[in-house]
Amino acid sequence: MKKLLLLIVALFLANIVIAQDSEVIRLSEPVQETETYEVFGAEVEEWNEALSLSEVVKSIERFSKTLGSDKDELSFSVEPITIEAEVAEVCMKKGCFFIAKNGDATARITFKDYDFFVPTDSQGKKVKFVGRFEVKELTEDQAKHYAEDAGEDPEKVSGPQKEYSIVATSVLVPRKL
């Protein structure tokens, strides 16, 4: 009987610890809300039809090949653009960035002027966002910093890295998966 009681107490305490670790951080309030979604950042009167992230990346890669130079690709940007993708990872410290994924395409999404953040429970949700799409080169130090923020081993990063990124002005996050 004592073992059963100890087991119950241990499971109860484990549930409390797990609940504390999975606490959702919401440092920004939504600027628009409905029963089905929340919008963070700037209000959007009407959401344009969204392109998939993979469509945008493929278009930019074709454009770059047409120009025949990786250097031209690194200075390429499009503004504003509405994109839809899944949140593959989100900054668990405060929701200050997320990694969007669609097919094989990924991009780092940050927020204009660091003015807003997304909830840390956004991972796995299909979101829409409006912003400036860029292709840029990260220094090794920047890439290591980002790897560390994402919970990855920064020592595995070597040299400069090409990155697709979007500086978002608005992010539409569904309330449920």
Coordinates of N, CA, C and O in Angstrom, one line a residue:
M1 N 0.8 -1.2 0.0 CA 0.0 0.0 0.0 C 0.9 1.3 0.0 O 0.5 2.2 -0.7
K2 N 2.0 1.2 0.8 CA 2.9 2.4 0.8 C 3.5 2.6 -0.6 O 3.6 3.8 -1.0
K3 N 3.8 1.5 -1.3 CA 4.4 1.7 -2.6 C 3.4 2.3 -3.6 O 3.8 3.2 -4.4
L4 N 2.2 1.9 -3.5 CA 1.1 2.5 -4.3 C 0.9 4.0 -4.0 O 0.8 4.8 -4.9
L5 N 0.9 4.3 -2.8 CA 0.8 5.7 -2.4 C 1.9 6.6 -2.9 O 1.8 7.7 -3.4
L6 N 3.2 6.0 -2.7 CA 4.4 6.7 -3.2 C 4.3 6.9 -4.7 O 4.7 7.9 -5.2
L7 N 3.9 5.9 -5.4 CA 3.7 6.0 -6.9 C 2.8 7.0 -7.3 O 3.0 7.8 -8.2
I8 N 1.6 7.1 -6.6 CA 0.6 8.1 -6.9 C 1.2 9.5 -6.6 O 1.0 10.5 -7.4
V9 N 1.9 9.7 -5.5 CA 2.5 11.0 -5.2 C 3.5 11.4 -6.2 O 3.6 12.5 -6.7
A10 N 4.4 10.4 -6.6 CA 5.4 10.7 -7.6 C 4.8 11.1 -9.0 O 5.3 12.0 -9.6
L11 N 3.7 10.4 -9.4 CA 3.0 10.8 -10.6 C 2.4 12.2 -10.5 O 2.5 12.9 -11.5
F12 N 1.8 12.5 -9.4 CA 1.2 13.8 -9.2 C 2.3 14.9 -9.3 O 2.1 15.9 -10.0
L13 N 3.4 14.7 -8.6 CA 4.5 15.7 -8.7 C 5.1 15.8 -10.1 O 5.4 16.9 -10.5
A14 N 5.2 14.7 -10.8 CA 5.7 14.7 -12.2 C 4.8 15.5 -13.1 O 5.3 16.3 -13.9
N15 N 3.5 15.4 -12.9 CA 2.6 16.1 -13.7 C 2.7 17.6 -13.4 O 2.6 18.5 -14.3
I16 N 3.0 18.0 -12.2 CA 3.1 19.4 -11.8 C 4.4 20.0 -12.5 O 4.4 21.0 -13.1
V17 N 5.5 19.2 -12.5 CA 6.7 19.6 -13.2 C 6.5 19.8 -14.7 O 6.9 20.7 -15.3
I18 N 5.9 18.8 -15.3 CA 5.6 18.8 -16.7 C 4.8 20.0 -17.1 O 5.0 20.7 -18.0
A19 N 3.7 20.3 -16.3 CA 2.9 21.4 -16.6 C 3.6 22.7 -16.5 O 3.4 23.7 -17.2
Q20 N 4.6 22.9 -15.5 CA 5.4 24.1 -15.4 C 6.3 24.2 -16.6 O 6.5 25.3 -17.1
D21 N 6.9 23.1 -17.0 CA 7.8 23.2 -18.2 C 7.1 23.6 -19.5 O 7.7 24.2 -20.3
S22 N 5.8 23.2 -19.6 CA 5.1 23.5 -20.8 C 4.3 24.8 -20.8 O 3.4 24.9 -21.6
E23 N 4.6 25.6 -19.8 CA 3.8 26.9 -19.7 C 4.0 27.7 -21.0 O 5.1 27.9 -21.5
V24 N 2.9 28.2 -21.5 CA 2.9 29.0 -22.7 C 3.3 30.4 -22.3 O 2.7 31.0 -21.4
I25 N 4.2 31.0 -23.1 CA 4.7 32.4 -22.9 C 4.0 33.2 -24.0 O 4.1 32.9 -25.2
R26 N 3.3 34.2 -23.6 CA 2.6 35.1 -24.5 C 3.0 36.6 -24.1 O 2.3 37.2 -23.3
L27 N 4.0 37.1 -24.7 CA 4.5 38.4 -24.4 C 3.8 39.5 -25.2 O 4.0 40.7 -24.9
S28 N 3.0 39.1 -26.2 CA 2.2 40.1 -27.0 C 0.8 39.7 -27.0 O 0.4 38.6 -27.0
E29 N -0.1 40.8 -26.9 CA -1.5 40.6 -27.0 C -1.9 40.6 -28.5 O -1.3 41.4 -29.3
P30 N -2.9 39.8 -28.9 CA -3.3 39.9 -30.3 C -4.0 41.3 -30.6 O -4.6 41.9 -29.7
V31 N -3.8 41.7 -31.9 CA -4.4 43.0 -32.3 C -5.8 42.7 -32.9 O -6.6 43.7 -33.1
Q32 N -6.0 41.5 -33.3 CA -7.3 41.1 -33.8 C -7.6 39.6 -33.3 O -6.6 38.9 -33.2
E33 N -8.8 39.3 -33.0 CA -9.2 38.0 -32.5 C -10.5 37.6 -33.1 O -11.4 38.4 -33.2
T34 N -10.7 36.3 -33.4 CA -12.0 35.7 -33.6 C -12.0 34.4 -32.8 O -11.0 34.0 -32.1
E35 N -13.0 33.6 -33.0 CA -13.1 32.3 -32.4 C -12.1 31.3 -32.9 O -11.6 30.4 -32.3
T36 N -11.6 31.6 -34.2 CA -10.7 30.6 -34.8 C -9.3 31.1 -34.9 O -8.4 30.2 -35.2
Y37 N -9.0 32.4 -34.8 CA -7.6 32.8 -35.0 C -7.3 34.1 -34.2 O -8.2 34.8 -33.7
E38 N -6.0 34.4 -34.0 CA -5.5 35.6 -33.4 C -4.5 36.2 -34.4 O -3.8 35.4 -35.0
V39 N -4.4 37.5 -34.5 CA -3.4 38.2 -35.3 C -2.5 39.0 -34.3 O -2.9 39.7 -33.5
F40 N -1.2 38.8 -34.5 CA -0.2 39.5 -33.8 C 0.6 40.4 -34.7 O 0.8 40.1 -35.9
G41 N 1.0 41.6 -34.2 CA 1.7 42.6 -35.0 C 0.7 43.6 -35.4 O -0.2 44.1 -34.6
A42 N 0.7 44.0 -36.7 CA -0.2 45.0 -37.2 C -1.5 44.4 -37.6 O -1.5 43.3 -38.1
E43 N -2.6 45.2 -37.5 CA -3.9 44.7 -38.0 C -3.8 44.6 -39.5 O -3.2 45.4 -40.2
V44 N -4.6 43.6 -40.0 CA -4.7 43.4 -41.5 C -6.2 43.5 -41.8 O -7.0 42.7 -41.2
E45 N -6.5 44.4 -42.7 CA -8.0 44.6 -43.0 C -8.5 43.3 -43.8 O -9.5 42.8 -43.5
E46 N -7.7 42.9 -44.7 CA -8.1 41.7 -45.5 C -6.8 41.0 -45.9 O -5.9 41.5 -46.4
W47 N -6.8 39.7 -45.5 CA -5.7 38.8 -45.8 C -5.7 38.4 -47.3 O -6.7 37.9 -47.8
N48 N -4.6 38.8 -48.0 CA -4.5 38.4 -49.4 C -4.4 36.8 -49.5 O -4.0 36.2 -48.5
E49 N -4.6 36.3 -50.7 CA -4.4 34.9 -50.9 C -2.9 34.6 -50.6 O -2.0 35.3 -51.1
A50 N -2.6 33.6 -49.8 CA -1.3 33.3 -49.4 C -0.6 32.4 -50.3 O -1.2 31.4 -50.8
L51 N 0.7 32.6 -50.6 CA 1.5 31.7 -51.3 C 2.1 30.7 -50.3 O 2.3 31.1 -49.2
S52 N 2.4 29.5 -50.8 CA 3.1 28.6 -49.9 C 4.6 29.0 -49.8 O 5.1 29.5 -50.8
L53 N 5.2 28.7 -48.7 CA 6.6 29.0 -48.6 C 7.5 28.3 -49.7 O 8.4 28.9 -50.2
S54 N 7.1 27.1 -50.0 CA 7.9 26.3 -51.0 C 7.7 27.0 -52.4 O 8.7 27.0 -53.1
E55 N 6.6 27.5 -52.7 CA 6.4 28.2 -54.0 C 7.3 29.5 -54.1 O 7.9 29.7 -55.1
V56 N 7.4 30.2 -53.0 CA 8.2 31.4 -53.0 C 9.7 31.0 -53.1 O 10.4 31.6 -53.9
V57 N 10.1 30.0 -52.3 CA 11.6 29.6 -52.4 C 11.9 29.1 -53.8 O 13.0 29.5 -54.3
K58 N 11.1 28.3 -54.4 CA 11.3 27.8 -55.7 C 11.4 28.9 -56.7 O 12.3 28.9 -57.6
S59 N 10.5 29.9 -56.6 CA 10.6 31.1 -57.5 C 11.9 31.8 -57.4 O 12.5 32.2 -58.4
I60 N 12.3 32.0 -56.2 CA 13.6 32.8 -56.0 C 14.8 32.0 -56.5 O 15.7 32.5 -57.1
E61 N 14.8 30.7 -56.3 CA 15.9 29.8 -56.8 C 15.9 29.9 -58.3 O 17.0 30.0 -58.9
R62 N 14.7 29.8 -59.0 CA 14.7 30.0 -60.4 C 15.2 31.3 -60.9 O 16.0 31.4 -61.8
F63 N 14.8 32.4 -60.2 CA 15.2 33.7 -60.5 C 16.8 33.8 -60.4 O 17.4 34.4 -61.2
S64 N 17.3 33.2 -59.3 CA 18.7 33.3 -59.1 C 19.5 32.5 -60.2 O 20.5 33.0 -60.6
K65 N 19.0 31.4 -60.6 CA 19.6 30.6 -61.6 C 19.6 31.4 -63.0 O 20.6 31.3 -63.7
T66 N 18.5 32.1 -63.2 CA 18.4 32.9 -64.4 C 19.5 34.0 -64.4 O 20.1 34.3 -65.5
L67 N 19.7 34.6 -63.2 CA 20.8 35.6 -63.2 C 22.2 35.0 -63.2 O 23.1 35.7 -63.5
G68 N 22.3 33.7 -62.8 CA 23.5 33.0 -62.9 C 24.5 33.4 -61.8 O 25.7 33.1 -61.9
S69 N 24.0 33.9 -60.6 CA 25.0 34.2 -59.6 C 24.3 34.1 -58.2 O 23.2 34.6 -58.0
D70 N 25.0 33.4 -57.3 CA 24.5 33.3 -55.9 C 24.5 34.7 -55.2 O 23.8 34.9 -54.3
K71 N 25.5 35.5 -55.6 CA 25.6 36.9 -55.0 C 24.3 37.7 -55.3 O 23.8 38.4 -54.4
D72 N 23.7 37.6 -56.5 CA 22.5 38.3 -56.8 C 21.4 37.8 -55.9 O 20.5 38.5 -55.5
E73 N 21.4 36.4 -55.6 CA 20.3 35.9 -54.8 C 20.4 36.4 -53.4 O 19.4 36.7 -52.8
L74 N 21.6 36.7 -52.9 CA 21.7 37.1 -51.5 C 21.2 38.5 -51.3 O 20.8 38.9 -50.2
S75 N 21.0 39.3 -52.3 CA 20.5 40.7 -52.1 C 19.0 40.7 -52.5 O 18.4 41.8 -52.6
F76 N 18.4 39.6 -52.8 CA 17.0 39.6 -53.3 C 16.0 39.7 -52.1 O 16.2 39.1 -51.1
S77 N 15.0 40.5 -52.3 CA 13.9 40.7 -51.3 C 12.6 41.0 -52.0 O 12.6 41.6 -53.1
V78 N 11.5 40.6 -51.4 CA 10.2 40.9 -51.9 C 9.4 41.5 -50.7 O 9.4 40.9 -49.6
E79 N 8.7 42.6 -51.0 CA 7.9 43.2 -49.9 C 6.6 43.8 -50.5 O 6.7 44.5 -51.5
P80 N 5.5 43.8 -49.9 CA 5.1 42.8 -48.9 C 4.6 41.5 -49.6 O 4.2 41.6 -50.8
I81 N 4.6 40.5 -48.9 CA 4.2 39.2 -49.4 C 3.5 38.4 -48.3 O 3.8 38.5 -47.2
T82 N 2.4 37.7 -48.7 CA 1.6 36.9 -47.8 C 2.0 35.5 -48.0 O 1.8 35.0 -49.1
I83 N 2.4 34.8 -47.0 CA 2.9 33.4 -47.1 C 2.1 32.6 -46.0 O 1.8 33.1 -44.9
E84 N 1.9 31.3 -46.4 CA 1.3 30.4 -45.4 C 2.3 29.2 -45.3 O 2.9 28.7 -46.2
A85 N 2.5 28.8 -44.0 CA 3.5 27.7 -43.7 C 3.2 27.1 -42.3 O 2.5 27.8 -41.5
E86 N 3.8 26.0 -42.0 CA 3.7 25.4 -40.7 C 4.8 26.0 -39.8 O 5.9 26.2 -40.3
V87 N 4.5 26.2 -38.6 CA 5.5 26.6 -37.6 C 6.3 25.3 -37.2 O 5.7 24.5 -36.4
A88 N 7.5 25.2 -37.7 CA 8.3 24.0 -37.3 C 8.9 24.1 -36.0 O 9.0 23.1 -35.2
E89 N 9.4 25.3 -35.6 CA 10.0 25.6 -34.3 C 9.7 27.0 -33.9 O 9.5 27.8 -34.8
V90 N 9.6 27.2 -32.6 CA 9.4 28.6 -32.2 C 10.3 28.8 -31.0 O 10.7 27.9 -30.3
C91 N 10.8 30.0 -30.9 CA 11.7 30.4 -29.8 C 10.9 30.2 -28.5 O 9.9 30.8 -28.3
M92 N 11.4 29.3 -27.7 CA 10.7 28.9 -26.4 C 11.0 29.9 -25.3 O 10.4 29.9 -24.3
K93 N 12.0 30.8 -25.5 CA 12.3 31.8 -24.5 C 11.2 32.9 -24.4 O 10.8 33.3 -23.3
K94 N 10.8 33.4 -25.6 CA 9.8 34.4 -25.6 C 8.9 34.5 -26.9 O 8.1 35.4 -27.0
G95 N 9.2 33.6 -27.8 CA 8.4 33.7 -29.1 C 8.8 34.8 -30.0 O 8.1 35.3 -30.8
C96 N 10.2 35.1 -29.9 CA 10.7 36.2 -30.7 C 11.0 35.9 -32.2 O 11.3 36.7 -33.0
F97 N 10.9 34.6 -32.5 CA 11.1 34.1 -33.9 C 10.5 32.8 -34.0 O 10.2 32.1 -33.0
F98 N 10.2 32.3 -35.3 CA 9.9 30.9 -35.5 C 10.5 30.5 -36.8 O 10.8 31.3 -37.7
I99 N 10.6 29.2 -37.0 CA 11.0 28.6 -38.3 C 9.8 28.1 -39.0 O 9.1 27.3 -38.4
A100 N 9.6 28.7 -40.2 CA 8.4 28.2 -41.0 C 8.9 27.1 -41.9 O 10.0 27.2 -42.4
K101 N 8.0 26.2 -42.1 CA 8.4 25.0 -43.0 C 7.2 24.7 -43.9 O 6.1 24.7 -43.5
N102 N 7.5 24.4 -45.2 CA 6.6 23.9 -46.1 C 7.3 23.1 -47.1 O 8.2 23.6 -47.8
G103 N 7.0 21.8 -47.1 CA 7.8 20.9 -47.9 C 9.3 20.9 -47.5 O 9.5 20.8 -46.3
D104 N 10.2 21.1 -48.4 CA 11.6 21.1 -48.1 C 12.1 22.6 -47.8 O 13.2 22.8 -47.3
A105 N 11.2 23.5 -48.0 CA 11.6 24.9 -47.8 C 11.4 25.3 -46.3 O 10.4 25.0 -45.7
T106 N 12.4 26.1 -45.8 CA 12.3 26.6 -44.4 C 12.7 28.1 -44.5 O 13.5 28.5 -45.4
A107 N 12.2 28.9 -43.5 CA 12.6 30.3 -43.4 C 12.5 30.7 -42.0 O 11.6 30.2 -41.3
R108 N 13.4 31.6 -41.6 CA 13.3 32.2 -40.2 C 12.4 33.4 -40.3 O 12.6 34.3 -41.1
I109 N 11.4 33.4 -39.4 CA 10.5 34.5 -39.3 C 10.8 35.3 -38.1 O 10.7 34.8 -37.0
T110 N 11.1 36.6 -38.3 CA 11.3 37.5 -37.2 C 10.2 38.6 -37.3 O 9.5 38.6 -38.3
F111 N 10.2 39.5 -36.4 CA 9.1 40.5 -36.3 C 9.6 41.9 -36.4 O 10.6 42.3 -35.8
K112 N 9.0 42.7 -37.3 CA 9.4 44.1 -37.6 C 9.6 44.9 -36.3 O 8.8 44.9 -35.4
D113 N 10.8 45.4 -36.3 CA 11.2 46.3 -35.2 C 11.2 45.6 -33.8 O 11.1 46.3 -32.8
Y114 N 11.1 44.3 -33.8 CA 11.1 43.5 -32.5 C 9.9 43.9 -31.7 O 9.9 44.0 -30.5
D115 N 8.8 44.4 -32.4 CA 7.6 45.0 -31.7 C 6.6 44.0 -31.2 O 5.8 44.3 -30.4
F116 N 6.6 42.7 -31.6 CA 5.7 41.7 -31.2 C 6.3 40.3 -31.2 O 7.3 40.1 -31.8
F117 N 5.6 39.4 -30.5 CA 6.0 38.0 -30.5 C 4.8 37.1 -30.7 O 3.7 37.6 -30.6
V118 N 5.1 35.8 -31.0 CA 4.0 34.9 -31.1 C 4.0 34.0 -29.8 O 5.0 33.9 -29.2
P119 N 2.9 33.4 -29.5 CA 2.8 32.5 -28.4 C 3.8 31.3 -28.6 O 3.9 30.8 -29.7
T120 N 4.4 30.8 -27.5 CA 5.3 29.7 -27.6 C 4.7 28.4 -27.9 O 5.4 27.4 -28.2
D121 N 3.4 28.3 -27.9 CA 2.7 27.1 -28.2 C 2.2 27.1 -29.7 O 1.4 26.3 -30.1
S122 N 2.9 27.9 -30.5 CA 2.5 28.0 -31.9 C 3.1 26.8 -32.8 O 2.6 26.7 -33.9
Q123 N 4.0 26.1 -32.3 CA 4.6 25.0 -33.0 C 3.6 24.0 -33.5 O 2.7 23.6 -32.8
G124 N 3.7 23.6 -34.8 CA 2.8 22.7 -35.4 C 1.6 23.3 -36.1 O 0.8 22.7 -36.8
K125 N 1.4 24.6 -35.8 CA 0.2 25.3 -36.4 C 0.5 25.8 -37.8 O 1.7 26.2 -38.1
K126 N -0.5 25.9 -38.6 CA -0.3 26.4 -40.0 C -0.7 27.9 -39.9 O -1.9 28.2 -39.6
V127 N 0.2 28.8 -40.1 CA 0.0 30.2 -39.9 C 0.1 31.0 -41.3 O 0.7 30.4 -42.2
K128 N -0.4 32.2 -41.3 CA -0.2 33.1 -42.4 C 0.5 34.3 -41.8 O 0.3 34.7 -40.7
F129 N 1.4 34.9 -42.7 CA 2.1 36.0 -42.2 C 2.4 36.9 -43.4 O 2.5 36.5 -44.6
V130 N 2.5 38.2 -43.1 CA 2.8 39.3 -44.1 C 4.1 39.9 -43.8 O 4.4 40.2 -42.6
G131 N 5.0 40.0 -44.8 CA 6.2 40.7 -44.5 C 7.2 40.7 -45.7 O 6.8 40.5 -46.8
R132 N 8.4 41.1 -45.4 CA 9.4 41.2 -46.4 C 10.3 39.9 -46.4 O 10.9 39.6 -45.4
F133 N 10.3 39.3 -47.6 CA 11.0 38.0 -47.8 C 12.4 38.4 -48.3 O 12.6 39.2 -49.2
E134 N 13.4 37.8 -47.6 CA 14.8 38.1 -48.0 C 15.6 36.8 -48.1 O 15.3 35.8 -47.4
V135 N 16.6 36.8 -48.8 CA 17.7 35.8 -48.8 C 18.9 36.5 -48.4 O 19.3 37.5 -48.9
K136 N 19.5 36.0 -47.3 CA 20.7 36.6 -46.8 C 21.7 35.6 -46.3 O 21.4 34.4 -46.2
E137 N 22.9 36.1 -46.1 CA 24.0 35.3 -45.6 C 24.2 35.6 -44.1 O 24.4 36.8 -43.7
L138 N 24.2 34.6 -43.3 CA 24.5 34.7 -41.9 C 26.0 34.5 -41.6 O 26.6 33.6 -42.2
T139 N 26.6 35.3 -40.7 CA 28.0 35.0 -40.3 C 27.9 33.7 -39.5 O 26.9 33.3 -39.0
E140 N 29.1 33.1 -39.3 CA 29.2 31.9 -38.5 C 28.7 32.2 -37.1 O 27.9 31.4 -36.5
D141 N 29.0 33.3 -36.5 CA 28.6 33.7 -35.2 C 27.0 33.8 -35.1 O 26.4 33.3 -34.1
Q142 N 26.4 34.5 -36.1 CA 25.0 34.6 -36.1 C 24.3 33.2 -36.2 O 23.4 32.9 -35.5
A143 N 24.9 32.4 -37.1 CA 24.3 31.0 -37.3 C 24.4 30.2 -36.0 O 23.5 29.5 -35.6
K144 N 25.6 30.3 -35.3 CA 25.7 29.6 -34.0 C 24.7 30.1 -33.0 O 24.2 29.3 -32.2
H145 N 24.6 31.4 -32.9 CA 23.6 32.0 -32.0 C 22.2 31.5 -32.2 O 21.5 31.1 -31.3
Y146 N 21.8 31.5 -33.5 CA 20.5 31.0 -33.9 C 20.3 29.5 -33.5 O 19.3 29.0 -33.1
A147 N 21.4 28.7 -33.8 CA 21.4 27.3 -33.4 C 21.2 27.1 -31.9 O 20.4 26.2 -31.5
E148 N 21.9 27.9 -31.2 CA 21.7 27.8 -29.7 C 20.3 28.1 -29.2 O 19.7 27.4 -28.4
D149 N 19.7 29.2 -29.8 CA 18.4 29.6 -29.5 C 17.4 28.5 -29.8 O 16.3 28.4 -29.1
A150 N 17.6 27.8 -30.9 CA 16.7 26.7 -31.3 C 17.0 25.4 -30.5 O 16.4 24.4 -30.8
G151 N 17.9 25.4 -29.6 CA 18.2 24.2 -28.8 C 19.1 23.2 -29.5 O 19.2 22.1 -29.1
E152 N 19.8 23.7 -30.6 CA 20.7 22.8 -31.3 C 22.1 23.1 -30.9 O 22.4 24.0 -30.2
D153 N 23.0 22.2 -31.3 CA 24.5 22.3 -30.9 C 25.1 23.3 -31.8 O 25.3 23.1 -33.0
P154 N 25.5 24.5 -31.3 CA 26.1 25.5 -32.1 C 27.5 25.1 -32.6 O 28.0 25.7 -33.6
E155 N 28.1 24.1 -32.0 CA 29.5 23.7 -32.5 C 29.4 22.9 -33.8 O 30.4 22.8 -34.5
K156 N 28.2 22.5 -34.2 CA 28.0 21.9 -35.5 C 27.9 22.8 -36.7 O 27.9 22.4 -37.8
V157 N 27.8 24.1 -36.3 CA 27.8 25.2 -37.4 C 29.2 25.6 -37.8 O 30.0 25.8 -36.9
S158 N 29.4 25.6 -39.1 CA 30.7 25.9 -39.6 C 30.6 26.9 -40.8 O 30.0 26.5 -41.7
G159 N 31.2 28.0 -40.7 CA 31.2 29.0 -41.8 C 29.9 29.7 -41.9 O 29.0 29.5 -41.2
P160 N 29.9 30.6 -42.9 CA 28.7 31.4 -43.1 C 27.6 30.5 -43.7 O 27.8 29.5 -44.3
Q161 N 26.3 30.9 -43.5 CA 25.2 30.1 -43.9 C 24.2 30.9 -44.6 O 23.9 32.1 -44.3
K162 N 23.6 30.4 -45.7 CA 22.5 31.1 -46.5 C 21.2 30.8 -45.7 O 21.0 29.7 -45.3
E163 N 20.4 31.9 -45.6 CA 19.1 31.7 -44.9 C 18.1 32.5 -45.6 O 18.3 33.6 -46.0
Y164 N 16.9 31.9 -45.8 CA 15.7 32.6 -46.2 C 15.1 33.1 -44.9 O 15.0 32.5 -43.9
S165 N 14.7 34.4 -45.0 CA 14.0 35.0 -43.8 C 12.9 35.9 -44.2 O 12.9 36.4 -45.3
I166 N 12.0 36.1 -43.3 CA 10.9 37.0 -43.5 C 10.8 37.9 -42.3 O 10.8 37.4 -41.1
V167 N 10.8 39.2 -42.5 CA 10.6 40.1 -41.4 C 9.1 40.4 -41.5 O 8.6 41.2 -42.3
A168 N 8.3 39.8 -40.5 CA 6.9 39.9 -40.6 C 6.3 41.2 -39.9 O 6.9 41.6 -38.9
T169 N 5.3 41.7 -40.5 CA 4.5 42.8 -39.9 C 3.3 42.3 -39.2 O 2.8 42.9 -38.3
S170 N 2.8 41.1 -39.6 CA 1.6 40.5 -39.0 C 1.7 39.0 -39.1 O 2.2 38.5 -40.1
V171 N 1.2 38.3 -38.1 CA 1.1 36.8 -38.1 C -0.3 36.4 -37.7 O -0.7 36.8 -36.6
L172 N -1.0 35.6 -38.5 CA -2.3 35.1 -38.1 C -2.0 33.6 -37.6 O -1.5 32.8 -38.3
V173 N -2.4 33.4 -36.4 CA -2.2 32.1 -35.7 C -3.5 31.5 -35.4 O -4.3 32.1 -34.7
P174 N -3.8 30.3 -35.9 CA -5.1 29.7 -35.5 C -5.1 29.3 -34.0 O -4.1 29.1 -33.4
R175 N -6.3 29.3 -33.5 CA -6.4 29.0 -32.0 C -6.1 27.5 -31.7 O -5.7 27.2 -30.7
K176 N -6.4 26.6 -32.7 CA -6.2 25.2 -32.5 C -5.5 24.6 -33.7 O -5.5 25.2 -34.8
L177 N -4.8 23.5 -33.5 CA -4.1 22.8 -34.6 C -5.0 22.4 -35.7 O -6.1 22.1 -35.6

